[in-house]
CSV table of C-alpha atoms in Angstrom, one decimal:
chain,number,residue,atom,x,y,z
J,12,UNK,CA,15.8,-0.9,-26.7
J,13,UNK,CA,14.7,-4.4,-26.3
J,14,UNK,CA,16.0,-7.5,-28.1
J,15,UNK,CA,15.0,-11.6,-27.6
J,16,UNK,CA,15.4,-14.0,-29.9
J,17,UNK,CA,14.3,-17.6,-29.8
J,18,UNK,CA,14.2,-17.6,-25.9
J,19,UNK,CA,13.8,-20.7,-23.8
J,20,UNK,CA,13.1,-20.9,-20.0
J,21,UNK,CA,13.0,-23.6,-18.3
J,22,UNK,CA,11.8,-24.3,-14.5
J,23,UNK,CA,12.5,-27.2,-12.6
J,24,UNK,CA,10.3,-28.0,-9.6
J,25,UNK,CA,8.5,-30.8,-7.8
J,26,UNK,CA,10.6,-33.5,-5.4
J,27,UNK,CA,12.1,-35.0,-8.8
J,28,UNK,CA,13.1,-31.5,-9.7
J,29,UNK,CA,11.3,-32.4,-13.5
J,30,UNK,CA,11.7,-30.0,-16.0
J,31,UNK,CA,8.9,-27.1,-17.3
J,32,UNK,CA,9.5,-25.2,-20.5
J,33,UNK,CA,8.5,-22.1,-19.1
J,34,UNK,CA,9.3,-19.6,-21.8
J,35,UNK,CA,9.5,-21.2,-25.7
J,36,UNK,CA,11.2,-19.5,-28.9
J,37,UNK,CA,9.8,-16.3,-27.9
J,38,UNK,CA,10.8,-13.3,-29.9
J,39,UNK,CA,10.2,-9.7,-29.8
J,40,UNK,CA,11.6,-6.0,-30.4
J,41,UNK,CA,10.9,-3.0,-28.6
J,42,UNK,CA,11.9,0.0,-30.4
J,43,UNK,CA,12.4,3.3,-28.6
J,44,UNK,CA,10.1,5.3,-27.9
J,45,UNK,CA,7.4,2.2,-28.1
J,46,UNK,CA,4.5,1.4,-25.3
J,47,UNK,CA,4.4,-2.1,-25.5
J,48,UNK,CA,1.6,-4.3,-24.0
J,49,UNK,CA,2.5,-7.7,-23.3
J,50,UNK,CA,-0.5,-9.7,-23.0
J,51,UNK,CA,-1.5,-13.1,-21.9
J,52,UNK,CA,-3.4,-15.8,-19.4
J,53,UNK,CA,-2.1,-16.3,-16.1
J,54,UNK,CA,0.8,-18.5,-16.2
J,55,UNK,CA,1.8,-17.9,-19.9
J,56,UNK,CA,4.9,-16.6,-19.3
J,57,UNK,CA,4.5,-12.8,-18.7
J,58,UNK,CA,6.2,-12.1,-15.7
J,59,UNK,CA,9.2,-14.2,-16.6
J,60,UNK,CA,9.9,-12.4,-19.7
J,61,UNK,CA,9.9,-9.7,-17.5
J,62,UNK,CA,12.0,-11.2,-14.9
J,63,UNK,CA,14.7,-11.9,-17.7
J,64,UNK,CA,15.1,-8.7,-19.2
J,65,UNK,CA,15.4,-7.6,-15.2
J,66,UNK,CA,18.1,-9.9,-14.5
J,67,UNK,CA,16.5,-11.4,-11.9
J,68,UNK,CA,16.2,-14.5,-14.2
J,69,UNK,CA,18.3,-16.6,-16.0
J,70,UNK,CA,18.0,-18.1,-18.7
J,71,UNK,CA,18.6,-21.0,-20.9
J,72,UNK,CA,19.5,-20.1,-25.0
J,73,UNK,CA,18.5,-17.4,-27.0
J,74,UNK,CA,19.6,-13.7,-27.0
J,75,UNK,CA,18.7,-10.8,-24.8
J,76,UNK,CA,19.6,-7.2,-24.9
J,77,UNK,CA,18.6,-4.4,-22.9
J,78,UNK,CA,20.2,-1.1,-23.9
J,79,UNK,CA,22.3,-3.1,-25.9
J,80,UNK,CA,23.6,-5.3,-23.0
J,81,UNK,CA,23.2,-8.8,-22.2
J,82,UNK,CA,20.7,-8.7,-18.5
J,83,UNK,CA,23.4,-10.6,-16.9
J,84,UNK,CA,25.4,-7.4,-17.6
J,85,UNK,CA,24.9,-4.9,-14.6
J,86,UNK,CA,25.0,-2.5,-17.0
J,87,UNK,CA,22.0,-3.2,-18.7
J,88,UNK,CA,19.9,-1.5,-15.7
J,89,UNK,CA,21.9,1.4,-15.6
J,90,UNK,CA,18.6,3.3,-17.4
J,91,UNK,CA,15.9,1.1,-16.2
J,92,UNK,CA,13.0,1.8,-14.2
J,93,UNK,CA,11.0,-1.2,-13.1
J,94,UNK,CA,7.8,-1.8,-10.7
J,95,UNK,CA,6.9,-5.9,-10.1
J,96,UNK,CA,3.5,-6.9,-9.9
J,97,UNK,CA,3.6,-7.5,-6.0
J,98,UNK,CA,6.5,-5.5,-4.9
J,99,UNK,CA,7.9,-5.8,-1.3
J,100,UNK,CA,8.6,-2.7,0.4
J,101,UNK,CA,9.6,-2.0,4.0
J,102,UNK,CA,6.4,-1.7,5.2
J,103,UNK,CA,7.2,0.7,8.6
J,104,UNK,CA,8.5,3.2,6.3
J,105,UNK,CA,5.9,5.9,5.4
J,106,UNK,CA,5.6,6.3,1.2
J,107,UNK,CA,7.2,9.3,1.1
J,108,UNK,CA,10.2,7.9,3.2
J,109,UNK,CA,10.3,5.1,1.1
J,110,UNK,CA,10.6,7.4,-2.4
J,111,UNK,CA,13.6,9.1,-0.4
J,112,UNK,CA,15.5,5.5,0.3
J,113,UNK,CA,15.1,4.1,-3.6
J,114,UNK,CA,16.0,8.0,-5.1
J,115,UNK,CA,19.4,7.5,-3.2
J,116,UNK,CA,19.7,4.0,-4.4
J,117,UNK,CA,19.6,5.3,-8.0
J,118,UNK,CA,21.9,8.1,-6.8
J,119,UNK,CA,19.8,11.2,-6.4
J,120,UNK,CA,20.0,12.9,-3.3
J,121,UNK,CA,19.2,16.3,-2.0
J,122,UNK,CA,17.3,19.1,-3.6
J,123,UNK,CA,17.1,17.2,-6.9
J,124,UNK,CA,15.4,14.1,-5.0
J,125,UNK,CA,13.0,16.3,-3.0
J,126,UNK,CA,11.9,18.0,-6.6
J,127,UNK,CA,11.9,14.3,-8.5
J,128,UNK,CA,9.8,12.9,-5.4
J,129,UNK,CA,7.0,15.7,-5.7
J,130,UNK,CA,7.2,15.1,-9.7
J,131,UNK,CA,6.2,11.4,-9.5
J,132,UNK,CA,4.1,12.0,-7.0
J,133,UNK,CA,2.2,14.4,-9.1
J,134,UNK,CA,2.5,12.4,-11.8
J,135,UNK,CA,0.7,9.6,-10.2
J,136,UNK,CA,-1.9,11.7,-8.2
J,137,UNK,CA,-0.2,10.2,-5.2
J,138,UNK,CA,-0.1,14.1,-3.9
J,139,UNK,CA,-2.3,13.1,-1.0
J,140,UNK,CA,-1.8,12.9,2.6
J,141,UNK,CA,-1.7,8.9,2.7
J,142,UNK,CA,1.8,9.4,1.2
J,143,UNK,CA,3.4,10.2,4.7
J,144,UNK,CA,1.2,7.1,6.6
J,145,UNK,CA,3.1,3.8,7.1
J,146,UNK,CA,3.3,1.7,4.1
J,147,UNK,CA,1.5,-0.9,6.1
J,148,UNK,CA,-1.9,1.1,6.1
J,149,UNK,CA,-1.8,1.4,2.5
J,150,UNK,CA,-4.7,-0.6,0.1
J,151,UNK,CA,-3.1,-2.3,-3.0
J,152,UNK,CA,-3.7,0.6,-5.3
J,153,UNK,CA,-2.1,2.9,-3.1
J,154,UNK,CA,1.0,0.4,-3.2
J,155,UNK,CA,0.4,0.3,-7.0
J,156,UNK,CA,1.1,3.7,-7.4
J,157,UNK,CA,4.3,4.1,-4.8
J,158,UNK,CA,5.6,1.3,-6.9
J,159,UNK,CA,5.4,3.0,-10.1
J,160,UNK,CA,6.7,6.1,-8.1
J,161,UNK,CA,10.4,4.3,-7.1
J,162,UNK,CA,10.6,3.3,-10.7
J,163,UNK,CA,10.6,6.5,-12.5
J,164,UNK,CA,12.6,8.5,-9.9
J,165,UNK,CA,16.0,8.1,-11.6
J,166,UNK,CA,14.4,9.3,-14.8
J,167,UNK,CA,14.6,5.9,-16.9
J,168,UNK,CA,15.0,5.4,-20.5
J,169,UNK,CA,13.2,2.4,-19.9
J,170,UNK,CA,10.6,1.9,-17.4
J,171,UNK,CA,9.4,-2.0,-17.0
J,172,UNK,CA,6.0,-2.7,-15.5
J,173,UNK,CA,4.6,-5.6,-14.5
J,174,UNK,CA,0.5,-5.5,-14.0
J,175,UNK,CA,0.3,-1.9,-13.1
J,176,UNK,CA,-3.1,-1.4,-13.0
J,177,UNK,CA,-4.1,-4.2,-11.2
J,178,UNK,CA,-6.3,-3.6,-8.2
J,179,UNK,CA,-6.4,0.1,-9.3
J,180,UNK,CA,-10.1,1.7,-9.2
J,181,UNK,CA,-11.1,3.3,-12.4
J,182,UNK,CA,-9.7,6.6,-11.5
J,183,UNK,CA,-6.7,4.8,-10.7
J,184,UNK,CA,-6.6,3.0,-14.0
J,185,UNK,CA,-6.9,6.4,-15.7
J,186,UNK,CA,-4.0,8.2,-13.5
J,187,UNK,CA,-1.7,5.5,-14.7
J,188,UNK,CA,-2.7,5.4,-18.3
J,189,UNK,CA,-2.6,9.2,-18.4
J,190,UNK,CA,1.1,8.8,-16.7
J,191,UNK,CA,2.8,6.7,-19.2
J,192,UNK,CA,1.2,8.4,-21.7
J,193,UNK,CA,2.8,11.5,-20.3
J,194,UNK,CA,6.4,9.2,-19.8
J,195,UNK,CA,6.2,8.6,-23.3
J,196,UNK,CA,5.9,11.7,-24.7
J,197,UNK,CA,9.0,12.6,-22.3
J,198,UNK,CA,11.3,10.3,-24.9
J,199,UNK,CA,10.4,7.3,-22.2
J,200,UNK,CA,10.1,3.6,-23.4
J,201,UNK,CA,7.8,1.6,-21.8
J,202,UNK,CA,7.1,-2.0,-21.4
J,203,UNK,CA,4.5,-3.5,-19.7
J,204,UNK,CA,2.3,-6.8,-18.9
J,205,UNK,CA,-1.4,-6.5,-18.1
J,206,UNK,CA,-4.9,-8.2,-17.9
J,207,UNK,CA,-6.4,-5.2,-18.6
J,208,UNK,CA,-6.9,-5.6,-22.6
J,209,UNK,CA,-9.4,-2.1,-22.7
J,210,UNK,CA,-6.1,-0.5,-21.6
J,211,UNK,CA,-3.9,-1.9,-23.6
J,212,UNK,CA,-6.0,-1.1,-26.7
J,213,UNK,CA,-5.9,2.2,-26.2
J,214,UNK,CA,-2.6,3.6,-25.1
J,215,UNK,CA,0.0,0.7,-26.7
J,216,UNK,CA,1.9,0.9,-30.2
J,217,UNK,CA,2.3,-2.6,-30.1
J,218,UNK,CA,1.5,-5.8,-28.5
J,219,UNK,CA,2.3,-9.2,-28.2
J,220,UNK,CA,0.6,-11.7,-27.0
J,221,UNK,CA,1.9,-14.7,-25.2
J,222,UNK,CA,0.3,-18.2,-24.5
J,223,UNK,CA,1.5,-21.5,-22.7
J,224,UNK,CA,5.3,-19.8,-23.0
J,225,UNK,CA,4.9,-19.1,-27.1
J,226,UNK,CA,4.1,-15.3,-28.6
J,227,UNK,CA,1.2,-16.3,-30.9
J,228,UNK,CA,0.5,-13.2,-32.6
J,229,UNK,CA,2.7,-9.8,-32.1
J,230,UNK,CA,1.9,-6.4,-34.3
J,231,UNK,CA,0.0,-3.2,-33.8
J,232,UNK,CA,-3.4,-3.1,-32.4
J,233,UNK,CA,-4.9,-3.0,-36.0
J,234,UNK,CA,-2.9,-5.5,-37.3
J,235,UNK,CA,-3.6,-8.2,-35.2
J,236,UNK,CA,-7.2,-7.2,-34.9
J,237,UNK,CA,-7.7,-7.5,-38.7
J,238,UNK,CA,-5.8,-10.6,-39.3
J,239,UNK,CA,-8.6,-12.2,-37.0
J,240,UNK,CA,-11.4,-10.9,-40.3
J,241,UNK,CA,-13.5,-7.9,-39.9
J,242,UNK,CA,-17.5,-7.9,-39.7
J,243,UNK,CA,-20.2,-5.5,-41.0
J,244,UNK,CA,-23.7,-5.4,-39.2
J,245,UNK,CA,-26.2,-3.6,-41.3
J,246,UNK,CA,-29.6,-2.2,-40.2
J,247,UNK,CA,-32.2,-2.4,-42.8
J,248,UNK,CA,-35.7,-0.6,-42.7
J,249,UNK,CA,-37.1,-3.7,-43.9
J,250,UNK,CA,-36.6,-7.4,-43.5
J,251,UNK,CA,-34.3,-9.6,-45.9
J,252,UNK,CA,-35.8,-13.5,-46.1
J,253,UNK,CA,-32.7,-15.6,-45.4
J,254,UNK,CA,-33.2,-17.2,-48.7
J,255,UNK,CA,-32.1,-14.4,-50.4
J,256,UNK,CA,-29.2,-13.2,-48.4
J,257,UNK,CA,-25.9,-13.0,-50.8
J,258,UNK,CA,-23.0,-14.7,-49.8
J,259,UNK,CA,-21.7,-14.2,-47.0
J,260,UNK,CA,-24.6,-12.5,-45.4
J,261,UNK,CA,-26.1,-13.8,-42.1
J,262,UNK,CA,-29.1,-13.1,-39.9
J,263,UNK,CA,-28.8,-11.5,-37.2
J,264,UNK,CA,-30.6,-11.4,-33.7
J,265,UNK,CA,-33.1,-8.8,-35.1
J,266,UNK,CA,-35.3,-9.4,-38.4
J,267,UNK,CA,-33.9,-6.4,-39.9
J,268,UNK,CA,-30.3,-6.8,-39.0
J,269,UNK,CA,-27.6,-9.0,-40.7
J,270,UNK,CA,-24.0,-9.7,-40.5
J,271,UNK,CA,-21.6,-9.4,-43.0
J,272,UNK,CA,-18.5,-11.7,-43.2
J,273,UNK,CA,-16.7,-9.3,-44.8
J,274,UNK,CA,-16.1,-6.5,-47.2
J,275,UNK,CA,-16.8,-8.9,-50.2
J,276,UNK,CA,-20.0,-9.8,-48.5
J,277,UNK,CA,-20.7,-6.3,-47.2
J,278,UNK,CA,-20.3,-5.1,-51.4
J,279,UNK,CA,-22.7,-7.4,-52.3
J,280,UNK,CA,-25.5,-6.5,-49.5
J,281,UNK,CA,-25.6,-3.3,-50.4
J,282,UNK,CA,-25.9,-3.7,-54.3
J,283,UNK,CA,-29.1,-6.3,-53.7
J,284,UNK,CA,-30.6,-3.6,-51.2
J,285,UNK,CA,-29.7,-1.1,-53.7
J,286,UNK,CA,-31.4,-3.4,-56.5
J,287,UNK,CA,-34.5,-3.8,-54.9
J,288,UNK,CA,-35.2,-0.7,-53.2
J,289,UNK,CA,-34.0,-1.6,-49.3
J,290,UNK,CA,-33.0,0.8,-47.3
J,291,UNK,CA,-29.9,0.5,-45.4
J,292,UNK,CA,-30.7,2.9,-41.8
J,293,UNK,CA,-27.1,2.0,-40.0
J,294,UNK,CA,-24.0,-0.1,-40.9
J,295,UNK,CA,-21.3,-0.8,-37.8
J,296,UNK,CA,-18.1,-1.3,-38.7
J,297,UNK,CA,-17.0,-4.5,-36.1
J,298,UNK,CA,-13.5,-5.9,-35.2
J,299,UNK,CA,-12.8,-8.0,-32.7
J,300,UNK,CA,-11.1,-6.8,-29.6
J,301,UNK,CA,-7.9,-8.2,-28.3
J,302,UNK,CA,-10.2,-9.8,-25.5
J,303,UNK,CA,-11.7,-11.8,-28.2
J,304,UNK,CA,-8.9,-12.7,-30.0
J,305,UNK,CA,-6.8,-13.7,-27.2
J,306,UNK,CA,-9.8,-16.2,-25.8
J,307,UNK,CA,-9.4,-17.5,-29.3
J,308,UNK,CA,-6.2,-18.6,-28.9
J,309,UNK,CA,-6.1,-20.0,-25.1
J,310,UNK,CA,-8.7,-22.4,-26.3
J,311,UNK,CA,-6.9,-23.3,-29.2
J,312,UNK,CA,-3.8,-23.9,-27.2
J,313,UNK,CA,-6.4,-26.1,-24.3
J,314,UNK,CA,-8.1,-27.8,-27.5
């Protein structure tokens, strides 16, 4: 569905017009049928990428292909859906008048527009009567979720989204997650940037993460949270002396509880507390969240 290979972007700004590699060797595949998160800082790179595959970028080398075409190929977009981060509507038309003006722009009209309007509308919990007030009057989550609205009106293959969640509520948050969960199931492919890690834990197949313009780690959720190592903190009913902790066994914060490095060291915990009579009262299993893991890497990229 989507295909980059060894991208390069490059900006020129500033009265000398100097050059900024904005976008560096990035690869990536989205298979269909895929929710993929694109993650990163501010500045990394997102919303390019996503500017690219939307044609409203060019770029310098590499290869692109959406749908199998080329984004400098107008036929690329034929089965695209795609909401920016700040969209610009006409802000004197009302929401609902709006939906009517982008469904004939993707060529539905009529009956079936009227039923496809009231469907994302639904879908989105954008049912309400705000949808008939001028788009003026609207708050930035109620523009969040007219945006995502336009997109999926001509029933896309593949819906692009950049930051939809951002300045949504909680209930918000939820609506939208529950809708491209929904999209999904439908056959829908989704791709989509956010800040929100939490959400992107817990609805994507796979993820990539970008940084300073380079994809620094890409896989499932599980995969790239267990490359980064996986702890074990264990509760015992009485107190180990640090002395004679096994390898790879730590203190923790509380007398009784220690840290394992991992499952080597977690092994070896539990046969001294078995050996000497310990009781073990509670063992978590940690990982560390995207959040974690991509602080990890903007420092390293700073350091």
């Amino acid at each position: 569905m989507i295909q980059i290979e060894h991208l390069h972007k490059t900006y020129r700004s500033g009265f000398l017009m100097k050059p900024k590699l904005a976008l560096k060797d990035v690869s990536l595949h989205v298979e269909p049928g895929q929710i993929y998160g694109f993650i990163g800082p501010n500045g990394a790179g997102k919303s390019t990428t996503i500017k690219v595959l939307t044609g409203l970028l060019n770029f310098d080398s590499g290869k692109v292909l959406v749908n199998g075409f080329s984004p400098r190929d107008v036929k690329s977009r034929r089965f695209i859906g795609y909401s920016p981060e700040q969209p610009y509507f006409y802000d004197y038309l009302t929401g609902r008048e709006l939906l009517q003006f982008y469904g004939k722009l993707v060529g539905v009209e009529g009956n079936l527009l009227n039923e496809r309007i009231t469907w994302a509308l639904q879908l989105l919990h954008a049912d309400k009567d705000w949808i008939d007030r001028r788009l003026r009057s609207y708050s930035k989550g109620m523009m969040q979720r007219v945006g995502i609205a336009q997109a999926i009106l001509g029933k896309p293959k593949l819906l692009i989204l950049d930051e939809p969640m951002s300045g949504l509520d909680p209930m918000g948050r939820r609506d939208v997650r529950e809708a491209i969960l929904e999209l999904n199931r439908d056959g829908v492919t989704i791709f989509y940037s956010s800040h929100l890690l939490s959400d992107v834990e817990s609805i994507s197949h796979r993820v990539a993460m970008i940084v300073d313009g380079r994809i620094v780690r890409e896989g499932t959720v599980d995969e790239i949270t267990d490359s980064c190592g996986i702890e074990y903190h264990v509760r015992t009913r009485t107190a180990i002396a640090a002395k004679d902790l096994p390898e790879g066994v730590a203190l923790a914060g509380h007398p009784q509880e220690v840290i394992c490095a991992d499952d080597a060291a977690r092994d070896r915990l539990l046969r001294y507390c078995l050996d000497n009579g310990i009781a073990v009262e509670k063992m978590d299993h940690k990982r560390p969240s995207l959040e974690d893991i991509l602080t990890e890497e903007i420092a390293r990229a700073d350091a």
